[in-house]
Amino acid sequence: MSQDPFRQFTQQVQARVGRAGGGFPKGGGFFAGSGLLVALVAGGVALNASLFNVDGGHRAIKYTRLNGISDRIYTEGTHLMLPWFETPIVFDIRAKPRNIASLTGTKDLQMVNITCRVLSRPSIEALPTIYRELGQEYDERVLPSIVNEVLKSIVAQFNASQLITQRESVSRMVREALTKRGLRFNLIMEDVSITHVAFSPEFTHAVEAKQVAQQTAFRAAFLVDQAIQEKQSIIVRAQGEAKSAELIGDALRQNKGFLQLRRLEAARDIASLLSTSGNNIMLDSQSLLLNVAGDDLEELLKAAKK
């Protein structure tokens, strides 16, 4: 009889333990879900850290902690990398304009301020070399020095006036020299042009004074030529009048009616003038040479001799 209560107590304890143990699976499921979420977040962060983008007009190279700069060039798009172990380095390969001013001297020792516009970009195949030797600020380190050197060497071959009259030739020589020098640094010059040329104020005033003097000399030469032409015209006119007088004398000697003909022409001109005039004129025909029928030719000749 004593074993029945003990057996009942044992069964009750086992039942309670069973009920308490049945709660453990619920707590384990919660922690398992939380761990899965943490794993997913950590995986997403790791994947995001393992990707890098190369935008349009750009190229990239990799720096690895084991081998340094790699020679592979990464084009536009999304690429993989190992976080912390690899670092992407992105280059802008689009042509960039840059204005560089240089104060230099000409062949005739005149100081001139020249501004050169350079449109350059890096060589894609040489990006690892550019990064090793120059870094990402390659244009800041290379262009000012080579542009100034090329401008000084080219401008020194020309006079100040030739820089204006032969500007196209100067620009072409600068472009060729800069293109050659840029290739030594793996830079490609898309375009090189001289945009501004300014001389010193003293030289500008000297040029203006020279132009004024030349204009004055040209005006003086023009006045001399004009005087010579006027002199020639006077000589020619005098020669013509002398020739005319000679011809009139010959005509009078050869034909006595020539003077009468000239008298008739003069009378006709006087009559035409008086007919168009609005004034009333009372003069005799003898004084106006209108007495064409009179025989007073000899009287006129005698009056002319007196």
mmCIF file with all atom_site columns, C-alpha atoms in Angstrom, residues 81-178:
data_model
loop_
_atom_site.group_PDB
_atom_site.id
_atom_site.type_symbol
_atom_site.label_atom_id
_atom_site.label_alt_id
_atom_site.label_comp_id
_atom_site.label_asym_id
_atom_site.label_entity_id
_atom_site.label_seq_id
_atom_site.pdbx_PDB_ins_code
_atom_site.Cartn_x
_atom_site.Cartn_y
_atom_site.Cartn_z
_atom_site.occupancy
_atom_site.B_iso_or_equiv
_atom_site.pdbx_formal_charge
_atom_site.auth_seq_id
_atom_site.auth_comp_id
_atom_site.auth_asym_id
_atom_site.auth_atom_id
_atom_site.pdbx_PDB_model_num
ATOM 1  C CA . MET A 1 81  ? 37.106 43.140 -54.536 1.00 0.00 ? 81  MET A CA 1
ATOM 2  C CA . LEU A 1 82  ? 38.307 41.759 -51.221 1.00 0.00 ? 82  LEU A CA 1
ATOM 3  C CA . PRO A 1 83  ? 37.509 44.164 -48.389 1.00 0.00 ? 83  PRO A CA 1
ATOM 4  C CA . TRP A 1 84  ? 40.537 45.590 -46.547 1.00 0.00 ? 84  TRP A CA 1
ATOM 5  C CA . PHE A 1 85  ? 42.848 43.493 -48.705 1.00 0.00 ? 85  PHE A CA 1
ATOM 6  C CA . GLU A 1 86  ? 42.134 45.356 -52.004 1.00 0.00 ? 86  GLU A CA 1
ATOM 7  C CA . THR A 1 87  ? 41.473 49.060 -52.607 1.00 0.00 ? 87  THR A CA 1
ATOM 8  C CA . PRO A 1 88  ? 40.063 50.408 -55.925 1.00 0.00 ? 88  PRO A CA 1
ATOM 9  C CA . ILE A 1 89  ? 41.588 53.594 -57.427 1.00 0.00 ? 89  ILE A CA 1
ATOM 10 C CA . VAL A 1 90  ? 39.318 55.378 -59.923 1.00 0.00 ? 90  VAL A CA 1
ATOM 11 C CA . PHE A 1 91  ? 40.646 57.723 -62.661 1.00 0.00 ? 91  PHE A CA 1
ATOM 12 C CA . ASP A 1 92  ? 38.707 60.254 -64.723 1.00 0.00 ? 92  ASP A CA 1
ATOM 13 C CA . ILE A 1 93  ? 39.839 59.637 -68.314 1.00 0.00 ? 93  ILE A CA 1
ATOM 14 C CA . ARG A 1 94  ? 37.781 62.424 -69.922 1.00 0.00 ? 94  ARG A CA 1
ATOM 15 C CA . ALA A 1 95  ? 39.660 65.314 -71.526 1.00 0.00 ? 95  ALA A CA 1
ATOM 16 C CA . LYS A 1 96  ? 39.939 68.254 -69.116 1.00 0.00 ? 96  LYS A CA 1
ATOM 17 C CA . PRO A 1 97  ? 40.693 71.860 -70.133 1.00 0.00 ? 97  PRO A CA 1
ATOM 18 C CA . ARG A 1 98  ? 43.316 73.910 -68.319 1.00 0.00 ? 98  ARG A CA 1
ATOM 19 C CA . ASN A 1 99  ? 44.511 77.498 -68.867 1.00 0.00 ? 99  ASN A CA 1
ATOM 20 C CA . ILE A 1 100 ? 48.155 78.161 -68.067 1.00 0.00 ? 100 ILE A CA 1
ATOM 21 C CA . ALA A 1 101 ? 49.697 81.661 -68.205 1.00 0.00 ? 101 ALA A CA 1
ATOM 22 C CA . SER A 1 102 ? 53.404 82.188 -68.763 1.00 0.00 ? 102 SER A CA 1
ATOM 23 C CA . LEU A 1 103 ? 55.535 85.353 -68.717 1.00 0.00 ? 103 LEU A CA 1
ATOM 24 C CA . THR A 1 104 ? 58.374 84.906 -71.183 1.00 0.00 ? 104 THR A CA 1
ATOM 25 C CA . GLY A 1 105 ? 60.733 86.892 -73.395 1.00 0.00 ? 105 GLY A CA 1
ATOM 26 C CA . THR A 1 106 ? 60.877 87.190 -77.176 1.00 0.00 ? 106 THR A CA 1
ATOM 27 C CA . LYS A 1 107 ? 63.856 87.149 -79.492 1.00 0.00 ? 107 LYS A CA 1
ATOM 28 C CA . ASP A 1 108 ? 64.155 90.961 -79.345 1.00 0.00 ? 108 ASP A CA 1
ATOM 29 C CA . LEU A 1 109 ? 64.046 90.873 -75.490 1.00 0.00 ? 109 LEU A CA 1
ATOM 30 C CA . GLN A 1 110 ? 60.421 91.998 -75.153 1.00 0.00 ? 110 GLN A CA 1
ATOM 31 C CA . MET A 1 111 ? 58.418 90.537 -72.251 1.00 0.00 ? 111 MET A CA 1
ATOM 32 C CA . VAL A 1 112 ? 55.118 88.981 -73.278 1.00 0.00 ? 112 VAL A CA 1
ATOM 33 C CA . ASN A 1 113 ? 52.385 87.308 -71.228 1.00 0.00 ? 113 ASN A CA 1
ATOM 34 C CA . ILE A 1 114 ? 50.943 84.276 -73.060 1.00 0.00 ? 114 ILE A CA 1
ATOM 35 C CA . THR A 1 115 ? 47.970 82.177 -71.961 1.00 0.00 ? 115 THR A CA 1
ATOM 36 C CA . CYS A 1 116 ? 47.840 78.635 -73.343 1.00 0.00 ? 116 CYS A CA 1
ATOM 37 C CA . ARG A 1 117 ? 44.719 76.422 -73.206 1.00 0.00 ? 117 ARG A CA 1
ATOM 38 C CA . VAL A 1 118 ? 45.511 72.708 -72.948 1.00 0.00 ? 118 VAL A CA 1
ATOM 39 C CA . LEU A 1 119 ? 42.937 69.915 -73.356 1.00 0.00 ? 119 LEU A CA 1
ATOM 40 C CA . SER A 1 120 ? 44.515 66.709 -72.011 1.00 0.00 ? 120 SER A CA 1
ATOM 41 C CA . ARG A 1 121 ? 43.640 63.254 -70.704 1.00 0.00 ? 121 ARG A CA 1
ATOM 42 C CA . PRO A 1 122 ? 45.630 60.286 -69.321 1.00 0.00 ? 122 PRO A CA 1
ATOM 43 C CA . SER A 1 123 ? 46.585 57.273 -71.391 1.00 0.00 ? 123 SER A CA 1
ATOM 44 C CA . ILE A 1 124 ? 44.281 54.409 -70.379 1.00 0.00 ? 124 ILE A CA 1
ATOM 45 C CA . GLU A 1 125 ? 46.879 51.681 -70.824 1.00 0.00 ? 125 GLU A CA 1
ATOM 46 C CA . ALA A 1 126 ? 49.387 53.561 -68.636 1.00 0.00 ? 126 ALA A CA 1
ATOM 47 C CA . LEU A 1 127 ? 47.111 54.263 -65.626 1.00 0.00 ? 127 LEU A CA 1
ATOM 48 C CA . PRO A 1 128 ? 49.097 51.974 -63.272 1.00 0.00 ? 128 PRO A CA 1
ATOM 49 C CA . THR A 1 129 ? 52.339 53.707 -64.291 1.00 0.00 ? 129 THR A CA 1
ATOM 50 C CA . ILE A 1 130 ? 50.778 57.148 -63.898 1.00 0.00 ? 130 ILE A CA 1
ATOM 51 C CA . TYR A 1 131 ? 49.606 56.265 -60.368 1.00 0.00 ? 131 TYR A CA 1
ATOM 52 C CA . ARG A 1 132 ? 52.997 54.854 -59.380 1.00 0.00 ? 132 ARG A CA 1
ATOM 53 C CA . GLU A 1 133 ? 54.976 57.839 -60.670 1.00 0.00 ? 133 GLU A CA 1
ATOM 54 C CA . LEU A 1 134 ? 52.607 60.819 -60.434 1.00 0.00 ? 134 LEU A CA 1
ATOM 55 C CA . GLY A 1 135 ? 49.500 59.889 -58.439 1.00 0.00 ? 135 GLY A CA 1
ATOM 56 C CA . GLN A 1 136 ? 45.947 60.942 -59.175 1.00 0.00 ? 136 GLN A CA 1
ATOM 57 C CA . GLU A 1 137 ? 46.880 64.663 -59.388 1.00 0.00 ? 137 GLU A CA 1
ATOM 58 C CA . TYR A 1 138 ? 49.111 64.045 -62.379 1.00 0.00 ? 138 TYR A CA 1
ATOM 59 C CA . ASP A 1 139 ? 47.926 67.127 -64.316 1.00 0.00 ? 139 ASP A CA 1
ATOM 60 C CA . GLU A 1 140 ? 48.782 69.460 -61.417 1.00 0.00 ? 140 GLU A CA 1
ATOM 61 C CA . ARG A 1 141 ? 52.308 68.071 -61.276 1.00 0.00 ? 141 ARG A CA 1
ATOM 62 C CA . VAL A 1 142 ? 53.096 67.865 -64.987 1.00 0.00 ? 142 VAL A CA 1
ATOM 63 C CA . LEU A 1 143 ? 51.197 70.433 -67.068 1.00 0.00 ? 143 LEU A CA 1
ATOM 64 C CA . PRO A 1 144 ? 52.382 73.720 -65.460 1.00 0.00 ? 144 PRO A CA 1
ATOM 65 C CA . SER A 1 145 ? 56.044 72.798 -65.792 1.00 0.00 ? 145 SER A CA 1
ATOM 66 C CA . ILE A 1 146 ? 56.048 71.442 -69.350 1.00 0.00 ? 146 ILE A CA 1
ATOM 67 C CA . VAL A 1 147 ? 53.723 74.172 -70.688 1.00 0.00 ? 147 VAL A CA 1
ATOM 68 C CA . ASN A 1 148 ? 55.936 76.942 -69.274 1.00 0.00 ? 148 ASN A CA 1
ATOM 69 C CA . GLU A 1 149 ? 59.089 75.312 -70.588 1.00 0.00 ? 149 GLU A CA 1
ATOM 70 C CA . VAL A 1 150 ? 57.685 74.773 -74.088 1.00 0.00 ? 150 VAL A CA 1
ATOM 71 C CA . LEU A 1 151 ? 56.263 78.300 -74.306 1.00 0.00 ? 151 LEU A CA 1
ATOM 72 C CA . LYS A 1 152 ? 59.562 79.882 -73.263 1.00 0.00 ? 152 LYS A CA 1
ATOM 73 C CA . SER A 1 153 ? 61.559 77.819 -75.761 1.00 0.00 ? 153 SER A CA 1
ATOM 74 C CA . ILE A 1 154 ? 59.192 78.505 -78.684 1.00 0.00 ? 154 ILE A CA 1
ATOM 75 C CA . VAL A 1 155 ? 58.531 82.193 -78.021 1.00 0.00 ? 155 VAL A CA 1
ATOM 76 C CA . ALA A 1 156 ? 62.269 82.889 -77.770 1.00 0.00 ? 156 ALA A CA 1
ATOM 77 C CA . GLN A 1 157 ? 62.572 82.013 -81.474 1.00 0.00 ? 157 GLN A CA 1
ATOM 78 C CA . PHE A 1 158 ? 60.306 84.878 -82.619 1.00 0.00 ? 158 PHE A CA 1
ATOM 79 C CA . ASN A 1 159 ? 60.276 88.653 -82.409 1.00 0.00 ? 159 ASN A CA 1
ATOM 80 C CA . ALA A 1 160 ? 57.414 90.443 -80.693 1.00 0.00 ? 160 ALA A CA 1
ATOM 81 C CA . SER A 1 161 ? 55.879 91.479 -83.998 1.00 0.00 ? 161 SER A CA 1
ATOM 82 C CA . GLN A 1 162 ? 56.170 87.933 -85.376 1.00 0.00 ? 162 GLN A CA 1
ATOM 83 C CA . LEU A 1 163 ? 54.085 86.593 -82.492 1.00 0.00 ? 163 LEU A CA 1
ATOM 84 C CA . ILE A 1 164 ? 51.174 88.550 -83.954 1.00 0.00 ? 164 ILE A CA 1
ATOM 85 C CA . THR A 1 165 ? 51.796 88.113 -87.675 1.00 0.00 ? 165 THR A CA 1
ATOM 86 C CA . GLN A 1 166 ? 52.826 84.431 -87.385 1.00 0.00 ? 166 GLN A CA 1
ATOM 87 C CA . ARG A 1 167 ? 50.513 83.369 -84.589 1.00 0.00 ? 167 ARG A CA 1
ATOM 88 C CA . GLU A 1 168 ? 49.298 80.243 -86.394 1.00 0.00 ? 168 GLU A CA 1
ATOM 89 C CA . SER A 1 169 ? 52.854 79.013 -86.875 1.00 0.00 ? 169 SER A CA 1
ATOM 90 C CA . VAL A 1 170 ? 53.708 79.690 -83.230 1.00 0.00 ? 170 VAL A CA 1
ATOM 91 C CA . SER A 1 171 ? 50.592 77.822 -82.060 1.00 0.00 ? 171 SER A CA 1
ATOM 92 C CA . ARG A 1 172 ? 51.414 74.841 -84.283 1.00 0.00 ? 172 ARG A CA 1
ATOM 93 C CA . MET A 1 173 ? 54.986 74.611 -82.949 1.00 0.00 ? 173 MET A CA 1
ATOM 94 C CA . VAL A 1 174 ? 53.738 74.818 -79.345 1.00 0.00 ? 174 VAL A CA 1
ATOM 95 C CA . ARG A 1 175 ? 51.160 72.075 -80.029 1.00 0.00 ? 175 ARG A CA 1
ATOM 96 C CA . GLU A 1 176 ? 53.736 69.718 -81.534 1.00 0.00 ? 176 GLU A CA 1
ATOM 97 C CA . ALA A 1 177 ? 56.243 70.284 -78.726 1.00 0.00 ? 177 ALA A CA 1
ATOM 98 C CA . LEU A 1 178 ? 53.648 69.819 -75.967 1.00 0.00 ? 178 LEU A CA 1
#
